[in-house]
Every structure is written in structure tokens, then in C-alpha cells.
CSV table of C-alpha atoms in Angstrom, one decimal:
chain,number,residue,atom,x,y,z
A,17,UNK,CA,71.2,72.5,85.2
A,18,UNK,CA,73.5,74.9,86.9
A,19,UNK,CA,72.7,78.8,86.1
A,20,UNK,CA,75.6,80.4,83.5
A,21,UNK,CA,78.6,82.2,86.0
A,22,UNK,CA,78.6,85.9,86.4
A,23,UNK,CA,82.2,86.6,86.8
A,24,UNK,CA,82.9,89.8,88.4
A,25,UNK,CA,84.9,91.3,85.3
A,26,UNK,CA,84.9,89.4,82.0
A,27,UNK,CA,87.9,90.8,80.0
A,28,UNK,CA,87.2,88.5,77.3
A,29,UNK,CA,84.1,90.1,76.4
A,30,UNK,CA,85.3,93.2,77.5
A,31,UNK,CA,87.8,93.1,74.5
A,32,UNK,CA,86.0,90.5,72.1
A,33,UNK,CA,84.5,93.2,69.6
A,34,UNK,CA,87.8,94.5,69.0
A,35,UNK,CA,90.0,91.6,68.0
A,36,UNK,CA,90.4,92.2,64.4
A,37,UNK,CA,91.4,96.0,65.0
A,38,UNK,CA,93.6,95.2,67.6
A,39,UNK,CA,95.3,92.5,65.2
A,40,UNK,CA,95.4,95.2,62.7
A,41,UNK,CA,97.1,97.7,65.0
A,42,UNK,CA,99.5,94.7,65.7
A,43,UNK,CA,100.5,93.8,62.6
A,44,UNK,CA,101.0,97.7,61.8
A,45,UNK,CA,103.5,97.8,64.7
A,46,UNK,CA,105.7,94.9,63.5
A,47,UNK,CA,105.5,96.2,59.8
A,48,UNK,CA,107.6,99.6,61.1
A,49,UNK,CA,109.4,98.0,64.2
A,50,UNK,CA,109.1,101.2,66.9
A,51,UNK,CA,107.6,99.0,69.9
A,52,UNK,CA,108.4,101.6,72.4
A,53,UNK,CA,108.0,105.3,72.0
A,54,UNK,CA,106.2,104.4,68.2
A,55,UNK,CA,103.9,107.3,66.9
A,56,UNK,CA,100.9,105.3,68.3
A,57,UNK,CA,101.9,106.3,71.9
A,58,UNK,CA,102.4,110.2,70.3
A,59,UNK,CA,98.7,109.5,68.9
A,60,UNK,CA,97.4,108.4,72.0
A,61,UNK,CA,98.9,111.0,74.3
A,62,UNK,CA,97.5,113.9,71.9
A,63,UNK,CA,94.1,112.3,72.2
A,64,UNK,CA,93.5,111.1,75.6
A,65,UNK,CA,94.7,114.7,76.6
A,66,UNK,CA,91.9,116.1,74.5
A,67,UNK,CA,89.4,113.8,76.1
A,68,UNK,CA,90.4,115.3,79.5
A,69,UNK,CA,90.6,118.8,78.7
A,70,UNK,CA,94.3,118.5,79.4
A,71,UNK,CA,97.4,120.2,77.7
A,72,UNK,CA,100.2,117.5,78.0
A,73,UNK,CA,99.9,113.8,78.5
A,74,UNK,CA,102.8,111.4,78.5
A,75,UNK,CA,102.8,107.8,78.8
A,76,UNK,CA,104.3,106.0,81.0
A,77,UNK,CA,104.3,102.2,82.2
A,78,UNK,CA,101.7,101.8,84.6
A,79,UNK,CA,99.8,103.8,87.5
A,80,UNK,CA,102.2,103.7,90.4
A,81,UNK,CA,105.0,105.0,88.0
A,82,UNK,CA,102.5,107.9,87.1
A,83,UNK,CA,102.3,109.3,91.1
A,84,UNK,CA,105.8,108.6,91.7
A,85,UNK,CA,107.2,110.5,88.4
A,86,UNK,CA,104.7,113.5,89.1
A,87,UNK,CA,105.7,113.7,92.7
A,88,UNK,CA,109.3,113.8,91.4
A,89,UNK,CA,108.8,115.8,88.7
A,90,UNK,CA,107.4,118.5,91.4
A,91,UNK,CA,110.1,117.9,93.5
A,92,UNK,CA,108.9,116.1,96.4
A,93,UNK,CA,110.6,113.9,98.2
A,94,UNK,CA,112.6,113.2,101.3
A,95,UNK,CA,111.5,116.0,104.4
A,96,UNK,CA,108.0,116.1,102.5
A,97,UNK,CA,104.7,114.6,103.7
A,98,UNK,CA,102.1,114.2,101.6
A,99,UNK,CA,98.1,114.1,102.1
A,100,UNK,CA,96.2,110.9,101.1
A,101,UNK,CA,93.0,108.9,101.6
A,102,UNK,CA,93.6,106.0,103.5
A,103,UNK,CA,91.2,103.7,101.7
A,104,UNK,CA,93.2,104.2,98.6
A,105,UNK,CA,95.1,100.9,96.5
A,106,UNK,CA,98.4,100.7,98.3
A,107,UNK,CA,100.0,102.1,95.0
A,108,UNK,CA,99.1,105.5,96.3
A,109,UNK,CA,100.9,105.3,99.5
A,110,UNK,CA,104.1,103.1,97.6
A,111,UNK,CA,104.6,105.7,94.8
A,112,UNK,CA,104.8,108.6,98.2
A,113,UNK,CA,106.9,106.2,100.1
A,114,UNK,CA,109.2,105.7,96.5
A,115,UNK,CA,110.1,109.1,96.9
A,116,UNK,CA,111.1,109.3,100.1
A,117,UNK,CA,108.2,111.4,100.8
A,118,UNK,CA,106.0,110.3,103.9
A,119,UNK,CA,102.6,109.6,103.5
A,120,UNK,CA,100.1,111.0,105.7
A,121,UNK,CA,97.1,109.3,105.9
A,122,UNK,CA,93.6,110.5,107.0
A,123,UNK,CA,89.9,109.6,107.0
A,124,UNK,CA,87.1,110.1,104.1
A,125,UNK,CA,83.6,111.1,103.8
A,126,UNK,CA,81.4,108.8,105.5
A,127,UNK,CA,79.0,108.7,102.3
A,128,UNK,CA,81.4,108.6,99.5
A,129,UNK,CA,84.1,107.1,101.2
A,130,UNK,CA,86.5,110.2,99.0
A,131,UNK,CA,88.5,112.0,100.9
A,132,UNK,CA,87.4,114.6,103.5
A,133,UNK,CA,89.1,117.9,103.0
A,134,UNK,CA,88.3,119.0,106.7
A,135,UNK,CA,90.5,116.5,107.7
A,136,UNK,CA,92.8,116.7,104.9
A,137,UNK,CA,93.3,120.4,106.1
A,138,UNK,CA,93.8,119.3,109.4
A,139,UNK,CA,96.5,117.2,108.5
A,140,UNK,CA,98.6,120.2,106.9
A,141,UNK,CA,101.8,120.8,108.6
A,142,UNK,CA,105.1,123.0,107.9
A,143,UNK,CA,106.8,119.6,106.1
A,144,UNK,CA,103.6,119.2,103.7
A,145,UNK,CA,104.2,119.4,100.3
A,146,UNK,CA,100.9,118.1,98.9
A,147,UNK,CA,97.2,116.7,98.6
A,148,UNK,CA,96.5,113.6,96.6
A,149,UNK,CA,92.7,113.3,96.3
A,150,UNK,CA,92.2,110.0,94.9
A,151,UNK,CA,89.0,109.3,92.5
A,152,UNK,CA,87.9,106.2,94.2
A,153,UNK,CA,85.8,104.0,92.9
A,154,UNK,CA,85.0,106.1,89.4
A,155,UNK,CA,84.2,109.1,91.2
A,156,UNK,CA,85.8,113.0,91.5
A,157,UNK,CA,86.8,113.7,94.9
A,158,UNK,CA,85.0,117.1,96.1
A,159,UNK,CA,87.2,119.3,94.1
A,160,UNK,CA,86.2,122.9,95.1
A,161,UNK,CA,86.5,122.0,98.5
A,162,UNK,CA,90.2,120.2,97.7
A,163,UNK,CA,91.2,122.4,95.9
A,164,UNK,CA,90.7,125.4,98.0
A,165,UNK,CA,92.7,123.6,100.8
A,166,UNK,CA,95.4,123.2,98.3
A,167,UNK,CA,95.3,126.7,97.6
A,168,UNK,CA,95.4,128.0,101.2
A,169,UNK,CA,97.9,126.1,102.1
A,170,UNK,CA,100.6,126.4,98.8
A,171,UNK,CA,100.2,122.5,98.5
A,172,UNK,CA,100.3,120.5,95.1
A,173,UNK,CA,97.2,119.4,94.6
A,174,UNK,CA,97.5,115.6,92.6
A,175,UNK,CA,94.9,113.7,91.3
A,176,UNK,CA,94.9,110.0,91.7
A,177,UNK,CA,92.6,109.2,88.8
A,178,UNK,CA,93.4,105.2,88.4
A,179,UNK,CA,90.0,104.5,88.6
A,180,UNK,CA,88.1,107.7,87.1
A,181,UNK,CA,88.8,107.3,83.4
A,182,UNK,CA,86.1,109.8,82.1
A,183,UNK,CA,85.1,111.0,85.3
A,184,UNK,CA,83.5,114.6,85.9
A,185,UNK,CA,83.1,117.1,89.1
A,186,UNK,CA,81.7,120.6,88.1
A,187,UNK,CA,81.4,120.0,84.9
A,188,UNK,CA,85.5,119.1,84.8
A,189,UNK,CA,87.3,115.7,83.4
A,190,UNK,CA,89.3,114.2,85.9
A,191,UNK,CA,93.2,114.8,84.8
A,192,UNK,CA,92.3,118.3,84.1
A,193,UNK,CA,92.0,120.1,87.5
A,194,UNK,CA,95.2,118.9,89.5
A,195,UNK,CA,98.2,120.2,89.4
A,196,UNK,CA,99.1,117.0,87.9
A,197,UNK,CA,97.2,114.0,87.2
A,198,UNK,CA,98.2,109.9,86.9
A,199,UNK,CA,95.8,107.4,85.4
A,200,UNK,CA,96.1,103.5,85.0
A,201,UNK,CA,95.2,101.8,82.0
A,202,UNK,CA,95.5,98.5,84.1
A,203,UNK,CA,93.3,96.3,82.2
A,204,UNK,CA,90.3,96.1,84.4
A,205,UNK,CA,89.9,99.3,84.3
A,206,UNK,CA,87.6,101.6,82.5
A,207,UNK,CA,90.2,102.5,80.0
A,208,UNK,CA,92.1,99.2,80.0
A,209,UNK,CA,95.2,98.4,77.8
A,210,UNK,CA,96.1,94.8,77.1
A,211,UNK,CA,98.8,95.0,80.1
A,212,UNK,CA,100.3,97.4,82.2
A,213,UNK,CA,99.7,101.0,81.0
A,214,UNK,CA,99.7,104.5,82.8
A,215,UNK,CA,100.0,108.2,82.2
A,216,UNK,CA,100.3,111.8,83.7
A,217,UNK,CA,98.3,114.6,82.6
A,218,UNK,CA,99.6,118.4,83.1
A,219,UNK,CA,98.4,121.7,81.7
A,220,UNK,CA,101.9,122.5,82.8
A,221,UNK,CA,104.3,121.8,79.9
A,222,UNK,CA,107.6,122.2,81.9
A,223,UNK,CA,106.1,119.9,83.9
A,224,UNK,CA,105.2,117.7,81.5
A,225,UNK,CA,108.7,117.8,80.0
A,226,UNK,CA,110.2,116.9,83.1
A,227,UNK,CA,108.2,114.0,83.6
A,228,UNK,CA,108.6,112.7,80.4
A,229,UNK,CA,112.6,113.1,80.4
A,230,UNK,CA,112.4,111.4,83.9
A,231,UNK,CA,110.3,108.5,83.0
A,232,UNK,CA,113.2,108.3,79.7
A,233,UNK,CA,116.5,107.4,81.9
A,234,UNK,CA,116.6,111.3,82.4
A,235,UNK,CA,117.6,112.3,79.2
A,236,UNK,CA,118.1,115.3,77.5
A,237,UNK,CA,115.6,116.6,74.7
A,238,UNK,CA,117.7,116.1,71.4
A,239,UNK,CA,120.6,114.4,72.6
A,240,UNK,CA,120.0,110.5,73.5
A,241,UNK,CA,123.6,109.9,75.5
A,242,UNK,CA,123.1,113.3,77.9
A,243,UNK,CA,121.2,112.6,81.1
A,244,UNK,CA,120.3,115.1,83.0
A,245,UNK,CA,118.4,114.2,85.7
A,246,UNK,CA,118.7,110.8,87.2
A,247,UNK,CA,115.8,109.1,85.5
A,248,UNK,CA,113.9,105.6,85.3
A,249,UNK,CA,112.7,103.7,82.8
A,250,UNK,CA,108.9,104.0,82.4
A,251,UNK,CA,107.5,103.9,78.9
A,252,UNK,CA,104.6,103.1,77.5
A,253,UNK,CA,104.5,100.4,74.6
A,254,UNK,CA,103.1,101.0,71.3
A,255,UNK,CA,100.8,98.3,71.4
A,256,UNK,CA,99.3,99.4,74.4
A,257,UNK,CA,98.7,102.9,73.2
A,258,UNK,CA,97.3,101.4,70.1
A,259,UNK,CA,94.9,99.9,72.0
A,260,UNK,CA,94.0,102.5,74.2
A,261,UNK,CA,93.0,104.9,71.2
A,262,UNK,CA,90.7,102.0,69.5
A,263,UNK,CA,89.0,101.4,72.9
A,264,UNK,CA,89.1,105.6,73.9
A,265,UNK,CA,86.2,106.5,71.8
A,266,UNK,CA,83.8,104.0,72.6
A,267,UNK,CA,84.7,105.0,76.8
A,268,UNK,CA,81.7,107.5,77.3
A,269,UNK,CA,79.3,105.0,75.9
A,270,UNK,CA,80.7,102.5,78.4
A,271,UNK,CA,80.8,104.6,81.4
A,272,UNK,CA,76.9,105.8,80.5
A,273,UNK,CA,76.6,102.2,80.4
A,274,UNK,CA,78.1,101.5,84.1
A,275,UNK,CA,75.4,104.4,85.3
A,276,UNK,CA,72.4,102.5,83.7
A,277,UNK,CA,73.3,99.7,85.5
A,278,UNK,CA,74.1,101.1,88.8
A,279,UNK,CA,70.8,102.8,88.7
A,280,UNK,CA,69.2,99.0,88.4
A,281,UNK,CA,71.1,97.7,91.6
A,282,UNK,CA,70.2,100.8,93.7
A,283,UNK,CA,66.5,99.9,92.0
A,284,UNK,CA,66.8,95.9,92.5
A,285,UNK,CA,69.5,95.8,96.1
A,286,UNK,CA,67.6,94.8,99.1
A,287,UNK,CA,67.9,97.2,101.6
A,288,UNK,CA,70.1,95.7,103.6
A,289,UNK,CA,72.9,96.6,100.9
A,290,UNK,CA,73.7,100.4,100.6
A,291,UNK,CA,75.5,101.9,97.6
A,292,UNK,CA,77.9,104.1,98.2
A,293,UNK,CA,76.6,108.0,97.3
A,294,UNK,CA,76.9,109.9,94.5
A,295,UNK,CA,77.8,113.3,94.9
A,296,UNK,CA,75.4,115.6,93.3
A,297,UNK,CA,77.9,117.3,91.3
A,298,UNK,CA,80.0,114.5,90.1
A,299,UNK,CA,79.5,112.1,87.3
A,300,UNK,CA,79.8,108.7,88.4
A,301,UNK,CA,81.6,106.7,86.2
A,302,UNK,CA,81.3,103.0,88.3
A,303,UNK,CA,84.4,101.4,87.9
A,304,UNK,CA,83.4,99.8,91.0
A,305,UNK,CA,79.9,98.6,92.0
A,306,UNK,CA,80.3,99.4,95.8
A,307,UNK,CA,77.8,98.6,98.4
A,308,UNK,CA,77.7,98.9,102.3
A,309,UNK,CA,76.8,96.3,104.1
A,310,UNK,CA,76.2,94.5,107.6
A,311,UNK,CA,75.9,91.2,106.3
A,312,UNK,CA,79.1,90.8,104.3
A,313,UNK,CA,80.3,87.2,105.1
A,314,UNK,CA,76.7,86.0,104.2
A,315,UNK,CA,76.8,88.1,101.1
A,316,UNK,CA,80.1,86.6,99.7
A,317,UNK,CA,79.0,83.2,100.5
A,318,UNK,CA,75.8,83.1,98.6
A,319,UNK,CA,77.3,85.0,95.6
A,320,UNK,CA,80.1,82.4,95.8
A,321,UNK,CA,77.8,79.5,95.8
A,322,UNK,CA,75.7,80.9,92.7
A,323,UNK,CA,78.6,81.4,90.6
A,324,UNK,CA,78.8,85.2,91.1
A,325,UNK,CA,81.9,87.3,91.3
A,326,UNK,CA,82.4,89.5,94.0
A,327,UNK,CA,85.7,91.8,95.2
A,328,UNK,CA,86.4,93.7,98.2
A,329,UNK,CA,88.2,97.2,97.8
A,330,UNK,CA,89.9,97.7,100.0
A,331,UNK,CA,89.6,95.5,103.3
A,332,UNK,CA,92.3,96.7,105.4
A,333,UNK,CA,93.3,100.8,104.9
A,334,UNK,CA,96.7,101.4,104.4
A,335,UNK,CA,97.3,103.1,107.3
A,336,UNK,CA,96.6,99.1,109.1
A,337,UNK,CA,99.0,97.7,106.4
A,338,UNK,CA,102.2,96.2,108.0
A,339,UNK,CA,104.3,98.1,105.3
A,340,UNK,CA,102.9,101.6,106.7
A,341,UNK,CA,103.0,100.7,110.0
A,342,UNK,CA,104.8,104.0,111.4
A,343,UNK,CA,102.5,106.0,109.6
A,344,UNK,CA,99.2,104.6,111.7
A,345,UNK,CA,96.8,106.0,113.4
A,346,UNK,CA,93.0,105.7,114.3
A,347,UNK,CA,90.9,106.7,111.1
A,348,UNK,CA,87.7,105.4,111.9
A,349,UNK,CA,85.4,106.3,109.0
A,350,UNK,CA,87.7,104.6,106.4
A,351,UNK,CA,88.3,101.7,109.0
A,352,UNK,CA,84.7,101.0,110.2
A,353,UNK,CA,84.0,101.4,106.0
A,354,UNK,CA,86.6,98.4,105.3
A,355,UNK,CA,84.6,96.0,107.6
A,356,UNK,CA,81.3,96.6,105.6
A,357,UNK,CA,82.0,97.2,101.6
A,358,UNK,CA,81.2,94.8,99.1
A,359,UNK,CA,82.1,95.0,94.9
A,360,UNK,CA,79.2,93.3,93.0
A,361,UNK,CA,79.5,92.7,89.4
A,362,UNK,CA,80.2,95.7,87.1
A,363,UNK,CA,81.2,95.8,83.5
A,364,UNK,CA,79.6,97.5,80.2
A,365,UNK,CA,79.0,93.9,79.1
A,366,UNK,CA,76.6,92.8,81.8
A,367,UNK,CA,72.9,92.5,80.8
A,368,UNK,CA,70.2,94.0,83.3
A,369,UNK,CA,69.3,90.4,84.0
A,370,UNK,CA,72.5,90.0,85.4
A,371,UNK,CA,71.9,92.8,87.2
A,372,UNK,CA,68.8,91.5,88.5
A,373,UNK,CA,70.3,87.7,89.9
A,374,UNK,CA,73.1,89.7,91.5
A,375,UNK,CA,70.2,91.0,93.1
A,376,UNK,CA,67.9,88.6,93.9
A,377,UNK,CA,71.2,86.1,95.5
A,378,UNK,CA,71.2,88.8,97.5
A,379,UNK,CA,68.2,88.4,99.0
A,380,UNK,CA,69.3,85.3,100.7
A,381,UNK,CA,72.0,87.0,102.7
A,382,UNK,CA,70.5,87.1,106.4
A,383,UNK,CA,72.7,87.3,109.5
């Protein structure tokens, strides 16, 4: 009889302990009728921005909204470049792009695979406006060393923290370093809504206000039918936020969860599979499994085969994607990188035993 499937993220059972809450919150919602903009988003805000160690957090739609309204909210835009990973989800480099900005792409670590701030320094020029330093794959990019080449060089210094949703570096929450921060609450991720989702998080409360009354058709505070900024539409629902704050407290327990288990595949992996590092002072919070390899193709074929998810983040930079062509170049960490990464299983749900067959289907990769 065939072995049960280990899908590489199981939403169901990601959400399946919280139905009748989130039914509750539902029904609560209908009973007073404000879907959008309802005092579970106000809730939410006030306590993710606790969780972070933040002053202001406003909701928005969804994660690419986030970057784009905080680099307009700081007033970048057209004439401006701004510094980013290459090995980032293309929503980095769209949100810039959205702007009118230009992104400018350059190379990571070779053992994090997080941006390098060497070359992030060497990339400043007199039309750079800022440094995005995404938290890929659950962790903190080096923030000391960002943040000093922010500081040198009068840039904003953004944090891209889609994927680091109770993240720490220094002792720090990612959203509460930056200049400004954006999070996803896509629903695969750490902190996933039940659809699209996003914030930006600000100790800055002009900031903060700007963003909000730019993500609200630019109106005025107090007076719905004055706009004074030319605005968007990019709220978040009620629904989502409700679910957001029933799934927020349990998110430390989940992401201590994600470490156990990442310390059972560097334990378990054969060794011709290499996780990516862990920065000493960073607290890894796994939203991605990631592992370096030279047998790749034989890898995804025998995880296929035994009915074992598997993802790829990112196979081709952005700085290769046809949409940024002008903006290429020759990275060749991030690019050699792309040719060798793997995602393996990771969720809060998974049991070591899972773990452990990941592991051992492994073992039959071979060139």
C-alpha cells in the first residue's frame, strides 16, 4: 500500500484547529456589517504592532501593496533607484518598478543567500534613494551591517519582511528596525490570513498616517469626500484581520516549532544536501526549509515519485527575469545559488517522522 503524501504545505491542517473560532469571528462580522475597515482590523493593527515592537501598523491588502505604499509614502519614485537582493519574490522588484523607481539589483551572501551590504554599498549612487533588505526565507538580513550603510549613505532603509513573521536579529523583531517595514499575510505564510493580507509597520506616525491615507483613495483624516493625495485602494478586510489575531498568539509556538524541525533535517539530510546558514545572531524562523544542492533534478524526482512536496525559491533571480531585463547584470552568487536550492517540506504540522522520510527519499538522489 502506497505511503500517506507529504505535501509541501498543508493549509488544511494548518487552519483545522481553528475552524469554530474562525466561524465565530465570521458570524460576529455579519452581525455588525463593517467588512472593511471593521474594529477587527483596528484590533489587529494595535496588536501585531506590539508583537513587533512597532509604533504604527496599518493594514493593507497584500504584500506588494505594503512596499509600494511605503516607498510612496517616503516619496520615492521616478529619478530614484533603489537597492535590492536579487533572489527576492519578483514582488519586491514590481512594487520599486510601481513607483517609477528603478530597481537596482545586486548579489547576497554566499551562506545565507541575504543580502550583502558590501555590495549593497557598492551599488550606492547620487540617484539612490534606498536599501530594501529582504528577510528571505524566515531570516533577518545582517542588520547592523545594513543599517550602517543606510546610515552613511542618507538612504531609507526598508524591510521586506514577507517571509519573517516573528523573526529576530540582535535581539530585534523584524518590522521594528527599518525605516519602514511590509509584511504578507499571504496564506502560506507564517502568519497566514485566509486570503490576501498585508501591512506596513513604522515607528514613524506621520509616516504611518500617510500610508494609511494613501492606501484609503488618499483621503483626508475626518473628511471622507477630500482627497489629498492621489491614493489607491488597499485595505485590509475584517475577516482577514480577525483571523490574523486568533492565529497571532499561537505564532512563536509555531516558529519554535519550524526550528525543532529544521534542526532534524540538518540532523537526518545526507550530506550531499546543505541548509542554508543561520546567522549566529538571528533567529531563524523557517518559513522555508532551504537546502543547497548538486543533485537537484534527482532530488525533485524521487521526492515527486514518493509523494513528497517540494518548491524551488527562486529559480531564476530577477535580475534574469524578462520583465527586468534593462536592469541586468552578472550577479553570480545569487545566480550560481538559483541552479542549486531546493524547499523540502516545512510546516508546524509536520511530525519528525515526516521529517525523517523527507530524509531518507533523499538518500536515493545520486547523480
Amino acid at each position: 500500500m502506497k505511503s500517506t503524501a507529504i505535501p509541501f504545505l498543508d493549509l488544511v491542517a494548518v487552519n483545522a484547529d481553528l475552524q469554530v473560532d474562525l466561524e465565530l469571528a465570521w458570524k460576529a462580522i455579519i452581525g455588525h456589517g463593517k467588512f472593511v475597515g471593521g474594529p477587527e482590523v483596528e484590533r489587529f493593527e494595535r496588536q501585531f504592532a506590539d508583537f513587533c515592537g512597532a509604533r504604527c501598523c496599518i493594514g493593507v491588502a497584500n504584500g506588494t501593496d505594503a512596499i509600494e505604499l511605503a516607498l510612496t509614502a517616503l516619496g520615492i519614485g521616478r529619478g530614484d533607484e533603489v537597492i535590492v537582493p536579487t533572489n527576492t519574490f519578483v514582488a519586491t522588484a514590481e512594487a520599486i518598478c510601481a513607483t517609477g523607481a528603478r530597481p537596482r539589483f545586486v548579489d547576497v551572501l554566499p551562506d545565507t543567500l541575504l543580502l550583502d551590504p558590501a555590495a549593497a554599498a557598492d551599488a550606492v549612487n547620487r540617484r539612490t534613494a534606498a536599501v530594501i533588505g529582504v528577510h528571505l526565507f524566515g531570516q533577518m538580513v545582517d542588520v547592523p551591517a545594513v543599517s550602517a550603510v543606510a546610515e552613511r549613505y542618507k538612504l531609507a532603509f526598508i524591510e521586506d519582511a514577507a517571509q519573517a513573521h516573528g523573526a529576530r536579529h540582535s535581539g530585534r523583531r523584524a518590522g521594528s528596525i527599518g525605516h519602514v517595514a511590509a509584511f504578507s499575510f499571504y496564506p502560506g505564510k507564517n502568519l497566514g490570513a485566509l486570503g490576501d493580507g498585508g501591512a506596513v509597520m513604522t515607528d514613524d506616525v506621520q509616516l504611518a498616517d500617510r500610508v494609511r491615507r494613501l492606501a484609503n483613495h488618499g483621503r483626508a483624516e475626518g473628511d471622507r469626500h477630500r482627497h489629498e493625495l492621489l491614493g489607491r485602494n488597499s485595505r485590509l478586510d475584517s475577516i482577514q484581520a480577525a483571523a490574523l489575531a486568533l492565529k497571532l498568539p499561537r505564532l512563536d509556538a509555531e516558529n519554535s516549532r519550524r526550528r525543532e524541525l529544521m534542526d532534524r533535517y540538518r540532523a537526518w539530510l545526507p550530506p550531499s544536501f546543505e541548509p542554508v546558514r543561520t546567522d549566529p545572531a538571528a533567529e531563524h524562523v523557517h518559513h522555508l526549509a532551504v537546502v543547497r544542492t548538486a543533485v537537484r533534478e534527482q532530488a525533485r524526482t524521487a521526492l515527486t515519485a514518493a509523494g513528497v512536496g517540494w518548491g524551488v525559491h527562486y529559480p531564476v533571480p530577477c535580475h534574469r527575469q524578462p520583465a527586468f531585463a534593462e536592469y541586468g547584470g552578472r550577479l553570480p552568487v545569487a545566480e550560481q545559488a538559483a541552479e542549486q536550492i531546493l524547499s523540502l517540506p516545512m510546516s508546524p504540522t509536520l511530525r519528525d517522522t515526516d521529517i525523517a522520510r523527507v530524509c531518507e527519499t533523499l538518500r536515493g538522489a545520486r547523480p
